[in-house]
PDB file of C-alpha atoms in Angstrom:
ATOM      1  CA  MET A 187       0.000   0.000   0.000  1.00  0.00           C
ATOM      2  CA  GLU A 188       1.309   3.437  -0.935  1.00  0.00           C
ATOM      3  CA  ILE A 189       2.109   5.718   1.966  1.00  0.00           C
ATOM      4  CA  GLN A 190      -0.258   8.423   0.743  1.00  0.00           C
ATOM      5  CA  ASP A 191      -3.072   5.908   0.283  1.00  0.00           C
ATOM      6  CA  PHE A 192      -2.453   4.611   3.768  1.00  0.00           C
ATOM      7  CA  ILE A 193      -2.617   8.132   5.233  1.00  0.00           C
ATOM      8  CA  GLU A 194      -5.771   8.973   3.294  1.00  0.00           C
ATOM      9  CA  SER A 195      -7.438   5.684   4.224  1.00  0.00           C
ATOM     10  CA  GLY A 196      -8.382   7.228   7.599  1.00  0.00           C
ATOM     11  CA  ILE A 197      -6.934   4.330   9.552  1.00  0.00           C
ATOM     12  CA  LEU A 198      -4.642   6.676  11.525  1.00  0.00           C
ATOM     13  CA  GLU A 199      -7.589   8.802  12.654  1.00  0.00           C
ATOM     14  CA  ALA A 200      -9.562   5.650  13.485  1.00  0.00           C
ATOM     15  CA  HIS A 201      -6.611   4.330  15.471  1.00  0.00           C
ATOM     16  CA  LEU A 202      -6.250   7.493  17.540  1.00  0.00           C
ATOM     17  CA  LEU A 203     -10.006   7.546  18.177  1.00  0.00           C
ATOM     18  CA  GLY A 204      -9.929   3.927  19.384  1.00  0.00           C
ATOM     19  CA  LEU A 205     -11.999   2.621  16.468  1.00  0.00           C
ATOM     20  CA  THR A 206      -9.596   0.076  15.001  1.00  0.00           C
ATOM     21  CA  ASN A 207      -9.550  -3.698  15.416  1.00  0.00           C
ATOM     22  CA  LYS A 208      -6.548  -5.861  16.281  1.00  0.00           C
ATOM     23  CA  GLU A 209      -5.294  -6.293  12.700  1.00  0.00           C
ATOM     24  CA  GLU A 210      -5.599  -2.591  11.971  1.00  0.00           C
ATOM     25  CA  LYS A 211      -3.714  -1.730  15.164  1.00  0.00           C
ATOM     26  CA  GLU A 212      -0.929  -4.063  14.079  1.00  0.00           C
ATOM     27  CA  LEU A 213      -0.884  -2.455  10.642  1.00  0.00           C
ATOM     28  CA  VAL A 214      -0.670   1.052  12.131  1.00  0.00           C
ATOM     29  CA  ARG A 215       2.103  -0.088  14.453  1.00  0.00           C
ATOM     30  CA  HIS A 216       4.036  -1.572  11.570  1.00  0.00           C
ATOM     31  CA  MET A 217       3.595   1.515   9.379  1.00  0.00           C
ATOM     32  CA  VAL A 218       4.545   3.913  12.172  1.00  0.00           C
ATOM     33  CA  GLU A 219       7.676   1.905  12.861  1.00  0.00           C
ATOM     34  CA  GLU A 220       8.649   1.777   9.207  1.00  0.00           C
ATOM     35  CA  ASN A 221       7.815   5.236   7.876  1.00  0.00           C
ATOM     36  CA  GLN A 222       8.837   8.638   9.119  1.00  0.00           C
ATOM     37  CA  GLU A 223       6.121  10.259   6.982  1.00  0.00           C
ATOM     38  CA  VAL A 224       3.394   8.200   8.647  1.00  0.00           C
ATOM     39  CA  LYS A 225       4.830   9.052  12.041  1.00  0.00           C
ATOM     40  CA  GLU A 226       4.763  12.767  11.246  1.00  0.00           C
ATOM     41  CA  GLN A 227       1.243  12.478   9.896  1.00  0.00           C
ATOM     42  CA  LEU A 228       0.186  10.799  13.118  1.00  0.00           C
ATOM     43  CA  VAL A 229       1.557  13.728  15.124  1.00  0.00           C
ATOM     44  CA  ASP A 230      -0.385  16.149  12.894  1.00  0.00           C
ATOM     45  CA  ILE A 231      -3.578  14.149  13.371  1.00  0.00           C
ATOM     46  CA  GLU A 232      -3.032  14.115  17.131  1.00  0.00           C
ATOM     47  CA  ARG A 233      -2.711  17.891  17.020  1.00  0.00           C
ATOM     48  CA  ASP A 234      -5.941  18.149  15.003  1.00  0.00           C
ATOM     49  CA  LEU A 235      -7.765  15.843  17.392  1.00  0.00           C
ATOM     50  CA  THR A 236      -6.583  17.889  20.367  1.00  0.00           C
ATOM     51  CA  ARG A 237      -7.758  21.118  18.727  1.00  0.00           C
ATOM     52  CA  TYR A 238     -11.064  19.538  17.723  1.00  0.00           C
ATOM     53  CA  PHE A 239     -11.886  18.135  21.147  1.00  0.00           C
ATOM     54  CA  ASN A 240     -10.612  21.219  22.965  1.00  0.00           C
ATOM     55  CA  GLY A 241     -13.174  23.112  20.891  1.00  0.00           C
ATOM     56  CA  SER A 242     -15.982  21.170  22.538  1.00  0.00           C
ATOM     57  CA  ALA A 243     -14.393  21.129  25.999  1.00  0.00           C
ATOM     58  CA  ALA A 244     -16.650  21.886  28.962  1.00  0.00           C
ATOM     59  CA  THR A 245     -15.504  22.856  32.435  1.00  0.00           C
ATOM     60  CA  PRO A 246     -16.662  20.248  34.942  1.00  0.00           C
ATOM     61  CA  PRO A 247     -17.867  21.274  38.435  1.00  0.00           C
ATOM     62  CA  THR A 248     -15.108  21.682  41.049  1.00  0.00           C
ATOM     63  CA  ALA A 249     -16.643  18.881  43.136  1.00  0.00           C
ATOM     64  CA  VAL A 250     -15.594  16.393  40.448  1.00  0.00           C
ATOM     65  CA  ARG A 251     -11.944  17.279  41.028  1.00  0.00           C
ATOM     66  CA  GLU A 252     -12.393  16.753  44.772  1.00  0.00           C
ATOM     67  CA  ILE A 253     -13.894  13.296  44.181  1.00  0.00           C
ATOM     68  CA  ILE A 254     -11.094  12.315  41.798  1.00  0.00           C
ATOM     69  CA  HIS A 255      -8.562  13.611  44.321  1.00  0.00           C
ATOM     70  CA  LEU A 256     -10.111  11.494  47.077  1.00  0.00           C
ATOM     71  CA  ARG A 257     -10.484   8.399  44.919  1.00  0.00           C
ATOM     72  CA  SER A 258      -7.001   8.545  43.447  1.00  0.00           C
ATOM     73  CA  GLY A 259      -5.599   9.259  46.930  1.00  0.00           C
ATOM     74  CA  GLN A 260      -7.363   6.204  48.318  1.00  0.00           C
ATOM     75  CA  ASP A 261      -6.199   4.061  45.410  1.00  0.00           C
ATOM     76  CA  ASN A 262      -2.606   5.203  45.846  1.00  0.00           C
ATOM     77  CA  PHE A 263      -2.821   4.473  49.550  1.00  0.00           C
ATOM     78  CA  ARG A 264      -4.249   1.004  48.997  1.00  0.00           C
ATOM     79  CA  LYS A 265      -2.278  -0.046  45.919  1.00  0.00           C
ATOM     80  CA  GLU A 266       1.183   1.332  45.576  1.00  0.00           C
ATOM     81  CA  LYS A 267       1.534  -0.114  42.098  1.00  0.00           C
ATOM     82  CA  HIS A 268      -1.066   2.324  40.798  1.00  0.00           C
ATOM     83  CA  THR A 269       1.061   5.408  41.274  1.00  0.00           C
ATOM     84  CA  PHE A 270       1.830   7.645  38.333  1.00  0.00           C
ATOM     85  CA  LYS A 271       4.755   9.578  39.767  1.00  0.00           C
ATOM     86  CA  ASN A 272       8.318   8.483  40.132  1.00  0.00           C
ATOM     87  CA  SER A 273       9.281   6.952  43.473  1.00  0.00           C
ATOM     88  CA  ALA A 274      10.594  10.149  45.115  1.00  0.00           C
ATOM     89  CA  SER A 275       7.576  12.273  44.323  1.00  0.00           C
ATOM     90  CA  ALA A 276       5.226   9.379  45.076  1.00  0.00           C
ATOM     91  CA  GLU A 277       6.778   9.116  48.515  1.00  0.00           C
ATOM     92  CA  ASN A 278       6.056  12.792  49.092  1.00  0.00           C
ATOM     93  CA  SER A 279       2.471  12.440  47.922  1.00  0.00           C
ATOM     94  CA  THR A 280       1.715   9.481  50.190  1.00  0.00           C
ATOM     95  CA  LYS A 281       3.399  10.960  53.248  1.00  0.00           C
ATOM     96  CA  PHE A 282       0.372  13.101  54.065  1.00  0.00           C
ATOM     97  CA  LEU A 283      -3.131  11.834  53.575  1.00  0.00           C
ATOM     98  CA  ASP A 284      -5.862  14.425  53.175  1.00  0.00           C
ATOM     99  CA  VAL A 285      -8.621  13.286  55.512  1.00  0.00           C
ATOM    100  CA  GLU A 286     -10.789  16.384  55.410  1.00  0.00           C
ATOM    101  CA  VAL A 287     -14.001  15.034  53.935  1.00  0.00           C
ATOM    102  CA  ASN A 288     -17.279  16.927  53.769  1.00  0.00           C
ATOM    103  CA  ASP A 289     -19.323  13.771  53.742  1.00  0.00           C
ATOM    104  CA  THR A 290     -21.766  12.301  56.253  1.00  0.00           C
ATOM    105  CA  HIS A 291     -21.377   8.771  54.891  1.00  0.00           C
ATOM    106  CA  ILE A 292     -18.788   6.153  55.782  1.00  0.00           C
ATOM    107  CA  LYS A 293     -17.370   3.475  53.531  1.00  0.00           C
ATOM    108  CA  VAL A 294     -16.810  -0.099  54.696  1.00  0.00           C
ATOM    109  CA  HIS A 295     -15.326  -3.125  52.999  1.00  0.00           C
ATOM    110  CA  LYS A 296     -17.727  -5.117  50.809  1.00  0.00           C
ATOM    111  CA  PHE A 297     -17.237  -8.223  52.981  1.00  0.00           C
ATOM    112  CA  TRP A 298     -19.274  -6.488  55.693  1.00  0.00           C
ATOM    113  CA  ARG A 299     -22.386  -6.886  53.557  1.00  0.00           C
ATOM    114  CA  PRO A 300     -22.680 -10.736  53.830  1.00  0.00           C
ATOM    115  CA  ALA A 301     -21.547 -10.428  57.462  1.00  0.00           C
ATOM    116  CA  PHE A 302     -24.417  -8.029  58.231  1.00  0.00           C
ATOM    117  CA  ILE A 303     -26.871 -10.258  56.361  1.00  0.00           C
ATOM    118  CA  ALA A 304     -25.672 -13.340  58.322  1.00  0.00           C
ATOM    119  CA  VAL A 305     -25.984 -11.469  61.638  1.00  0.00           C
ATOM    120  CA  PHE A 306     -29.490 -10.305  60.675  1.00  0.00           C
ATOM    121  CA  ILE A 307     -30.649 -13.832  59.730  1.00  0.00           C
ATOM    122  CA  LEU A 308     -29.099 -15.389  62.850  1.00  0.00           C
ATOM    123  CA  SER A 309     -30.741 -12.754  65.072  1.00  0.00           C
ATOM    124  CA  LYS A 310     -34.138 -13.605  63.520  1.00  0.00           C
ATOM    125  CA  ILE A 311     -33.546 -17.345  64.080  1.00  0.00           C
ATOM    126  CA  PHE A 312     -32.577 -16.782  67.732  1.00  0.00           C
ATOM    127  CA  LEU A 313     -35.550 -14.488  68.244  1.00  0.00           C
ATOM    128  CA  ILE A 314     -37.996 -17.073  66.871  1.00  0.00           C
ATOM    129  CA  ALA A 315     -36.316 -19.877  68.852  1.00  0.00           C
ATOM    130  CA  GLY A 316     -36.391 -17.752  72.013  1.00  0.00           C
ATOM    131  CA  LEU A 317     -40.084 -16.975  71.636  1.00  0.00           C
ATOM    132  CA  TYR A 318     -40.864 -20.636  70.888  1.00  0.00           C
ATOM    133  CA  TYR A 319     -39.100 -21.919  74.022  1.00  0.00           C
ATOM    134  CA  TYR A 320     -40.540 -19.105  76.140  1.00  0.00           C
ATOM    135  CA  PHE A 321     -44.117 -19.970  75.210  1.00  0.00           C
ATOM    136  CA  LYS A 322     -43.343 -23.663  75.542  1.00  0.00           C
ATOM    137  CA  ALA A 323     -42.029 -23.105  79.114  1.00  0.00           C
ATOM    138  CA  VAL A 324     -45.088 -20.995  79.985  1.00  0.00           C
ATOM    139  CA  ASN A 325     -47.405 -23.757  78.709  1.00  0.00           C
ATOM    140  CA  GLN A 326     -45.490 -26.405  80.658  1.00  0.00           C
ATOM    141  CA  GLU A 327     -45.715 -24.316  83.810  1.00  0.00           C
ATOM    142  CA  GLU A 328     -49.470 -23.891  83.369  1.00  0.00           C
ATOM    143  CA  GLU A 329     -49.828 -27.618  82.729  1.00  0.00           C
ATOM    144  CA  LEU A 330     -47.805 -28.399  85.872  1.00  0.00           C
ATOM    145  CA  LEU A 331     -49.950 -26.038  87.907  1.00  0.00           C
ATOM    146  CA  ARG A 332     -53.112 -27.615  86.525  1.00  0.00           C
ATOM    147  CA  LEU A 333     -51.893 -31.121  87.344  1.00  0.00           C
ATOM    148  CA  LYS A 334     -50.923 -30.081  90.886  1.00  0.00           C
ATOM    149  CA  THR A 335     -54.381 -28.646  91.523  1.00  0.00           C
ATOM    150  CA  GLU A 336     -55.934 -31.835  90.107  1.00  0.00           C
ATOM    151  CA  ILE A 337     -53.810 -33.954  92.466  1.00  0.00           C
ATOM    152  CA  HIS A 338     -54.842 -31.750  95.414  1.00  0.00           C
ATOM    153  CA  GLN A 339     -58.474 -32.087  94.451  1.00  0.00           C
ATOM    154  CA  VAL A 340     -58.159 -35.906  94.207  1.00  0.00           C
ATOM    155  CA  LYS A 341     -56.547 -36.049  97.663  1.00  0.00           C
TER     156      LYS A 341
ATOM    157  CA  MET B 123      -3.754  -6.053  22.552  1.00  0.00           C
ATOM    158  CA  SER B 124      -5.866  -3.679  24.603  1.00  0.00           C
ATOM    159  CA  GLU B 125      -6.926  -0.226  23.426  1.00  0.00           C
ATOM    160  CA  LEU B 126      -4.430   1.485  25.681  1.00  0.00           C
ATOM    161  CA  GLU B 127      -1.600  -1.001  25.364  1.00  0.00           C
ATOM    162  CA  PRO B 128       1.584   0.659  24.198  1.00  0.00           C
ATOM    163  CA  ILE B 129       3.171   0.089  20.843  1.00  0.00           C
ATOM    164  CA  LYS B 130       6.513  -1.134  22.062  1.00  0.00           C
ATOM    165  CA  ASN B 131       9.766  -1.232  20.159  1.00  0.00           C
ATOM    166  CA  GLY B 132      10.986   0.546  17.094  1.00  0.00           C
ATOM    167  CA  VAL B 133       9.125   3.813  17.505  1.00  0.00           C
ATOM    168  CA  ASP B 134      11.270   6.921  17.681  1.00  0.00           C
ATOM    169  CA  ARG B 135       9.601   8.406  20.684  1.00  0.00           C
ATOM    170  CA  GLN B 136      11.456  11.690  20.453  1.00  0.00           C
ATOM    171  CA  SER B 137       9.665  12.533  17.240  1.00  0.00           C
ATOM    172  CA  ILE B 138       6.253  11.981  18.699  1.00  0.00           C
ATOM    173  CA  ALA B 139       4.659  14.656  20.848  1.00  0.00           C
ATOM    174  CA  ARG B 140       4.163  13.404  24.380  1.00  0.00           C
ATOM    175  CA  ARG B 141       4.509  14.499  27.975  1.00  0.00           C
ATOM    176  CA  SER B 142       7.921  15.016  29.477  1.00  0.00           C
ATOM    177  CA  GLU B 143       7.327  12.907  32.582  1.00  0.00           C
ATOM    178  CA  ASP B 144       4.734  10.682  34.187  1.00  0.00           C
ATOM    179  CA  MET B 145       1.744  12.534  35.530  1.00  0.00           C
ATOM    180  CA  THR B 146      -0.590  11.880  38.447  1.00  0.00           C
ATOM    181  CA  SER B 147      -4.279  11.412  37.756  1.00  0.00           C
ATOM    182  CA  LEU B 148      -4.978  14.894  39.162  1.00  0.00           C
ATOM    183  CA  GLU B 149      -2.381  16.487  36.914  1.00  0.00           C
ATOM    184  CA  VAL B 150      -3.914  14.691  33.957  1.00  0.00           C
ATOM    185  CA  TYR B 151      -7.349  15.858  35.084  1.00  0.00           C
ATOM    186  CA  ASP B 152      -6.218  19.476  35.372  1.00  0.00           C
ATOM    187  CA  LYS B 153      -4.790  19.318  31.872  1.00  0.00           C
ATOM    188  CA  TYR B 154      -7.381  17.238  30.023  1.00  0.00           C
ATOM    189  CA  GLY B 155     -10.422  17.159  32.348  1.00  0.00           C
ATOM    190  CA  ALA B 156     -12.412  19.784  30.429  1.00  0.00           C
ATOM    191  CA  MET B 157     -11.666  18.101  27.114  1.00  0.00           C
ATOM    192  CA  ALA B 158     -12.628  14.666  28.449  1.00  0.00           C
ATOM    193  CA  TYR B 159     -15.831  16.102  29.950  1.00  0.00           C
ATOM    194  CA  GLY B 160     -16.700  17.613  26.552  1.00  0.00           C
ATOM    195  CA  ILE B 161     -16.150  14.237  24.875  1.00  0.00           C
ATOM    196  CA  ILE B 162     -18.274  12.435  27.455  1.00  0.00           C
ATOM    197  CA  LEU B 163     -21.082  15.012  27.119  1.00  0.00           C
ATOM    198  CA  GLN B 164     -21.087  14.442  23.352  1.00  0.00           C
ATOM    199  CA  ILE B 165     -21.773  10.759  24.006  1.00  0.00           C
ATOM    200  CA  ILE B 166     -23.889  11.046  27.175  1.00  0.00           C
ATOM    201  CA  PRO B 167     -25.791  14.368  27.329  1.00  0.00           C
ATOM    202  CA  GLN B 168     -27.060  13.652  30.871  1.00  0.00           C
ATOM    203  CA  VAL B 169     -24.869  15.911  33.032  1.00  0.00           C
ATOM    204  CA  HIS B 170     -24.854  13.858  36.238  1.00  0.00           C
ATOM    205  CA  LEU B 171     -24.098  10.626  34.436  1.00  0.00           C
ATOM    206  CA  ALA B 172     -21.387  12.353  32.405  1.00  0.00           C
ATOM    207  CA  GLN B 173     -19.778  13.551  35.636  1.00  0.00           C
ATOM    208  CA  GLU B 174     -19.831  10.006  37.026  1.00  0.00           C
ATOM    209  CA  VAL B 175     -18.118   8.758  33.880  1.00  0.00           C
ATOM    210  CA  LEU B 176     -15.588  11.592  34.136  1.00  0.00           C
ATOM    211  CA  VAL B 177     -14.726  10.516  37.681  1.00  0.00           C
ATOM    212  CA  SER B 178     -14.395   6.900  36.561  1.00  0.00           C
ATOM    213  CA  VAL B 179     -12.023   7.955  33.748  1.00  0.00           C
ATOM    214  CA  PHE B 180      -9.649   9.874  36.001  1.00  0.00           C
ATOM    215  CA  SER B 181      -9.769   7.491  38.953  1.00  0.00           C
ATOM    216  CA  SER B 182      -9.321   4.472  36.688  1.00  0.00           C
ATOM    217  CA  PRO B 183      -6.106   2.415  36.929  1.00  0.00           C
ATOM    218  CA  GLN B 184      -6.243   2.286  33.111  1.00  0.00           C
ATOM    219  CA  LEU B 185      -5.090   5.899  33.128  1.00  0.00           C
ATOM    220  CA  GLN B 186      -1.727   4.577  34.282  1.00  0.00           C
ATOM    221  CA  ALA B 187      -1.370   2.877  30.904  1.00  0.00           C
ATOM    222  CA  CYS B 188      -1.302   6.338  29.304  1.00  0.00           C
ATOM    223  CA  ASN B 189       2.063   6.951  30.977  1.00  0.00           C
ATOM    224  CA  SER B 190       3.565   4.236  28.796  1.00  0.00           C
ATOM    225  CA  TYR B 191       1.517   5.125  25.737  1.00  0.00           C
ATOM    226  CA  PRO B 192       3.811   5.758  22.772  1.00  0.00           C
ATOM    227  CA  PHE B 193       1.886   8.704  21.358  1.00  0.00           C
ATOM    228  CA  SER B 194       0.658  11.822  23.110  1.00  0.00           C
ATOM    229  CA  PHE B 195      -1.187  11.570  26.395  1.00  0.00           C
ATOM    230  CA  VAL B 196      -4.155  13.360  24.877  1.00  0.00           C
ATOM    231  CA  ALA B 197      -4.875  10.541  22.391  1.00  0.00           C
ATOM    232  CA  CYS B 198      -4.883   8.082  25.259  1.00  0.00           C
ATOM    233  CA  VAL B 199      -7.271  10.246  27.302  1.00  0.00           C
ATOM    234  CA  ILE B 200      -9.600  10.637  24.296  1.00  0.00           C
ATOM    235  CA  LYS B 201      -9.717   6.865  23.848  1.00  0.00           C
ATOM    236  CA  LEU B 202     -10.299   6.210  27.537  1.00  0.00           C
ATOM    237  CA  ALA B 203     -13.001   8.891  27.872  1.00  0.00           C
ATOM    238  CA  ARG B 204     -14.826   7.570  24.810  1.00  0.00           C
ATOM    239  CA  ALA B 205     -14.508   3.936  25.897  1.00  0.00           C
ATOM    240  CA  LYS B 206     -15.936   4.677  29.367  1.00  0.00           C
ATOM    241  CA  ALA B 207     -18.722   6.882  27.999  1.00  0.00           C
ATOM    242  CA  VAL B 208     -19.744   4.339  25.350  1.00  0.00           C
ATOM    243  CA  GLU B 209     -19.723   1.590  27.983  1.00  0.00           C
ATOM    244  CA  ALA B 210     -22.020   3.689  30.211  1.00  0.00           C
ATOM    245  CA  LYS B 211     -24.250   4.538  27.248  1.00  0.00           C
ATOM    246  CA  ARG B 212     -24.588   0.831  26.392  1.00  0.00           C
ATOM    247  CA  LYS B 213     -25.692   0.142  29.974  1.00  0.00           C
ATOM    248  CA  ILE B 214     -28.324   2.882  29.758  1.00  0.00           C
ATOM    249  CA  THR B 215     -29.647   1.738  26.390  1.00  0.00           C
ATOM    250  CA  ALA B 216     -29.781  -1.845  27.676  1.00  0.00           C
ATOM    251  CA  ILE B 217     -32.169  -0.638  30.404  1.00  0.00           C
ATOM    252  CA  ALA B 218     -34.106   1.890  28.313  1.00  0.00           C
ATOM    253  CA  PRO B 219     -33.594   1.365  24.556  1.00  0.00           C
ATOM    254  CA  ILE B 220     -33.682   4.536  22.475  1.00  0.00           C
ATOM    255  CA  ALA B 221     -34.681   4.967  18.852  1.00  0.00           C
ATOM    256  CA  ASP B 222     -31.984   4.228  16.239  1.00  0.00           C
ATOM    257  CA  PRO B 223     -30.587   7.660  15.310  1.00  0.00           C
ATOM    258  CA  SER B 224     -29.069   6.573  12.003  1.00  0.00           C
ATOM    259  CA  ASN B 225     -30.415   8.007   8.791  1.00  0.00           C
ATOM    260  CA  THR B 226     -29.310   5.745   5.956  1.00  0.00           C
ATOM    261  CA  SER B 227     -29.507   8.518   3.357  1.00  0.00           C
ATOM    262  CA  ASP B 228     -26.926  10.715   5.121  1.00  0.00           C
ATOM    263  CA  THR B 229     -23.408   9.411   4.516  1.00  0.00           C
ATOM    264  CA  SER B 230     -21.567  12.658   5.220  1.00  0.00           C
ATOM    265  CA  PRO B 231     -18.249  12.456   7.124  1.00  0.00           C
ATOM    266  CA  ALA B 232     -19.853  14.314  10.036  1.00  0.00           C
ATOM    267  CA  LYS B 233     -22.682  11.782  10.277  1.00  0.00           C
ATOM    268  CA  ILE B 234     -20.276   8.845  10.026  1.00  0.00           C
ATOM    269  CA  PHE B 235     -18.056  10.368  12.707  1.00  0.00           C
ATOM    270  CA  ASP B 236     -21.087  10.935  14.933  1.00  0.00           C
ATOM    271  CA  LEU B 237     -22.282   7.335  14.527  1.00  0.00           C
ATOM    272  CA  SER B 238     -18.835   5.886  15.188  1.00  0.00           C
ATOM    273  CA  PHE B 239     -17.495   8.131  17.888  1.00  0.00           C
ATOM    274  CA  CYS B 240     -20.566   9.475  19.678  1.00  0.00           C
ATOM    275  CA  GLN B 241     -23.155   6.742  19.133  1.00  0.00           C
ATOM    276  CA  GLY B 242     -20.624   3.991  19.866  1.00  0.00           C
ATOM    277  CA  PHE B 243     -21.026   1.916  16.699  1.00  0.00           C
ATOM    278  CA  THR B 244     -18.023   0.087  15.270  1.00  0.00           C
ATOM    279  CA  PRO B 245     -16.910   1.055  11.727  1.00  0.00           C
ATOM    280  CA  GLU B 246     -18.299  -2.310  10.536  1.00  0.00           C
ATOM    281  CA  GLU B 247     -21.708  -1.552  12.065  1.00  0.00           C
ATOM    282  CA  VAL B 248     -21.726   1.950  10.560  1.00  0.00           C
ATOM    283  CA  ALA B 249     -20.848   0.528   7.148  1.00  0.00           C
ATOM    284  CA  GLU B 250     -23.709  -1.940   7.417  1.00  0.00           C
ATOM    285  CA  LYS B 251     -26.181   0.716   8.565  1.00  0.00           C
ATOM    286  CA  LEU B 252     -25.315   3.133   5.797  1.00  0.00           C
ATOM    287  CA  ASN B 253     -24.806   0.477   3.088  1.00  0.00           C
ATOM    288  CA  ILE B 254     -21.252   1.562   2.384  1.00  0.00           C
ATOM    289  CA  SER B 255     -17.918  -0.239   2.690  1.00  0.00           C
ATOM    290  CA  LYS B 256     -15.793  -0.159   5.823  1.00  0.00           C
ATOM    291  CA  SER B 257     -12.942   1.531   3.941  1.00  0.00           C
ATOM    292  CA  GLU B 258     -15.356   4.352   3.044  1.00  0.00           C
ATOM    293  CA  VAL B 259     -16.209   4.707   6.728  1.00  0.00           C
ATOM    294  CA  LEU B 260     -12.528   4.958   7.658  1.00  0.00           C
ATOM    295  CA  ARG B 261     -11.865   7.371   4.813  1.00  0.00           C
ATOM    296  CA  SER B 262     -14.668   9.559   6.143  1.00  0.00           C
ATOM    297  CA  PHE B 263     -12.708  10.056   9.366  1.00  0.00           C
ATOM    298  CA  HIS B 264      -9.799  11.388   7.327  1.00  0.00           C
ATOM    299  CA  GLU B 265     -12.164  13.617   5.325  1.00  0.00           C
ATOM    300  CA  TYR B 266     -13.861  14.850   8.485  1.00  0.00           C
ATOM    301  CA  PHE B 267     -10.635  16.029  10.104  1.00  0.00           C
ATOM    302  CA  LYS B 268      -9.309  17.340   6.790  1.00  0.00           C
ATOM    303  CA  LEU B 269     -12.436  19.505   6.507  1.00  0.00           C
ATOM    304  CA  TYR B 270     -12.007  20.595  10.112  1.00  0.00           C
ATOM    305  CA  ARG B 271      -8.342  21.495   9.501  1.00  0.00           C
ATOM    306  CA  ASN B 272      -9.214  23.548   6.432  1.00  0.00           C
ATOM    307  CA  ALA B 273     -12.240  25.240   8.021  1.00  0.00           C
TER     308      ALA B 273
END
C-alpha cells in the first residue's frame, strides 16, 4: 500500500479515536515503525484531534476534582503499584493523607455486607427460637400447675 | 492487545509529541479534564451521568497505561473517555432502549463520525447501517478532520 493511500485511508484517525480492530492496530504499528512520513502524519492528526476536542471542551464542576482527588488518593494508599509519579515524588504524595471530607457517609469493605446479612438472619432465628421456648415453658408451667391442683383435688 | 496497550519497540519516541514525565491522575485531570468532559457530554448528554463517567475515567487504573503510551497523552485520554462513555451509554440503552438515530440517506463524514465516535457503533456496524464499505467509513474520518483542519 502506498504511503499516501495509507494516510488517506483514515486508519490513523480511526486508530487514535480507538476505532480500530486488532489487525488494523498491528498495521498502524508496523507503518509507524517503518515510515517517518506516517509518524509525522500521526503527530499532525493528534494535534488536530486535540484542537477539535478542545473546541468542545466543557468545564466540569469543582466537586468532580475533589472526588477524583479522594479516589485517586485512596487508590494510591491502597495499591502502591497504581502510582503515576516516580518513586521520590510518590513518597512525598503518600506521606500526608488528606482526611478532610465533607461527607456524612462512611465506607466499609464489601465483605461487611454478607456479614451483616448473616448477623441479621441469625438474630431472627434466635428471636424465633427464644419466643418458641418461652411460650413452651409458659405452657409447661401452666400444665404443671393444673396437674398439681388436680392432684390436690383428688386427695 | 488492549486499546491502551503501548506500541513497544521501534518507535522513535522523540519525534512523537508526548509528555515530558509521568503525571498523576490529578495532573492529567487538570490538563485534560475539560476536554474529556466535553467528549463524554457528546456521548452522554445527561450531566450527572457524564460527571460520574468523568470521575471513573480519572480514577481508573487504566489511566496509568497512558504513561507508557507511545503517542501523546491526549490521544490516550480521548480513547479512555470515549470507551468509558460508550460503555455507560450501552448500559443505559440496555435498560431503556432509544430509537436508532441513524439516517441511511446521510453518509456525510460528520454523520459517520457521529455514529462511530458518539453513538458507539463500530466502523463495521456503521458501514452496514449506511450500506457503504468499511474503507469508506474509515476514509470519512480522514475527510472529516481534513475539513475541520481547512475550516
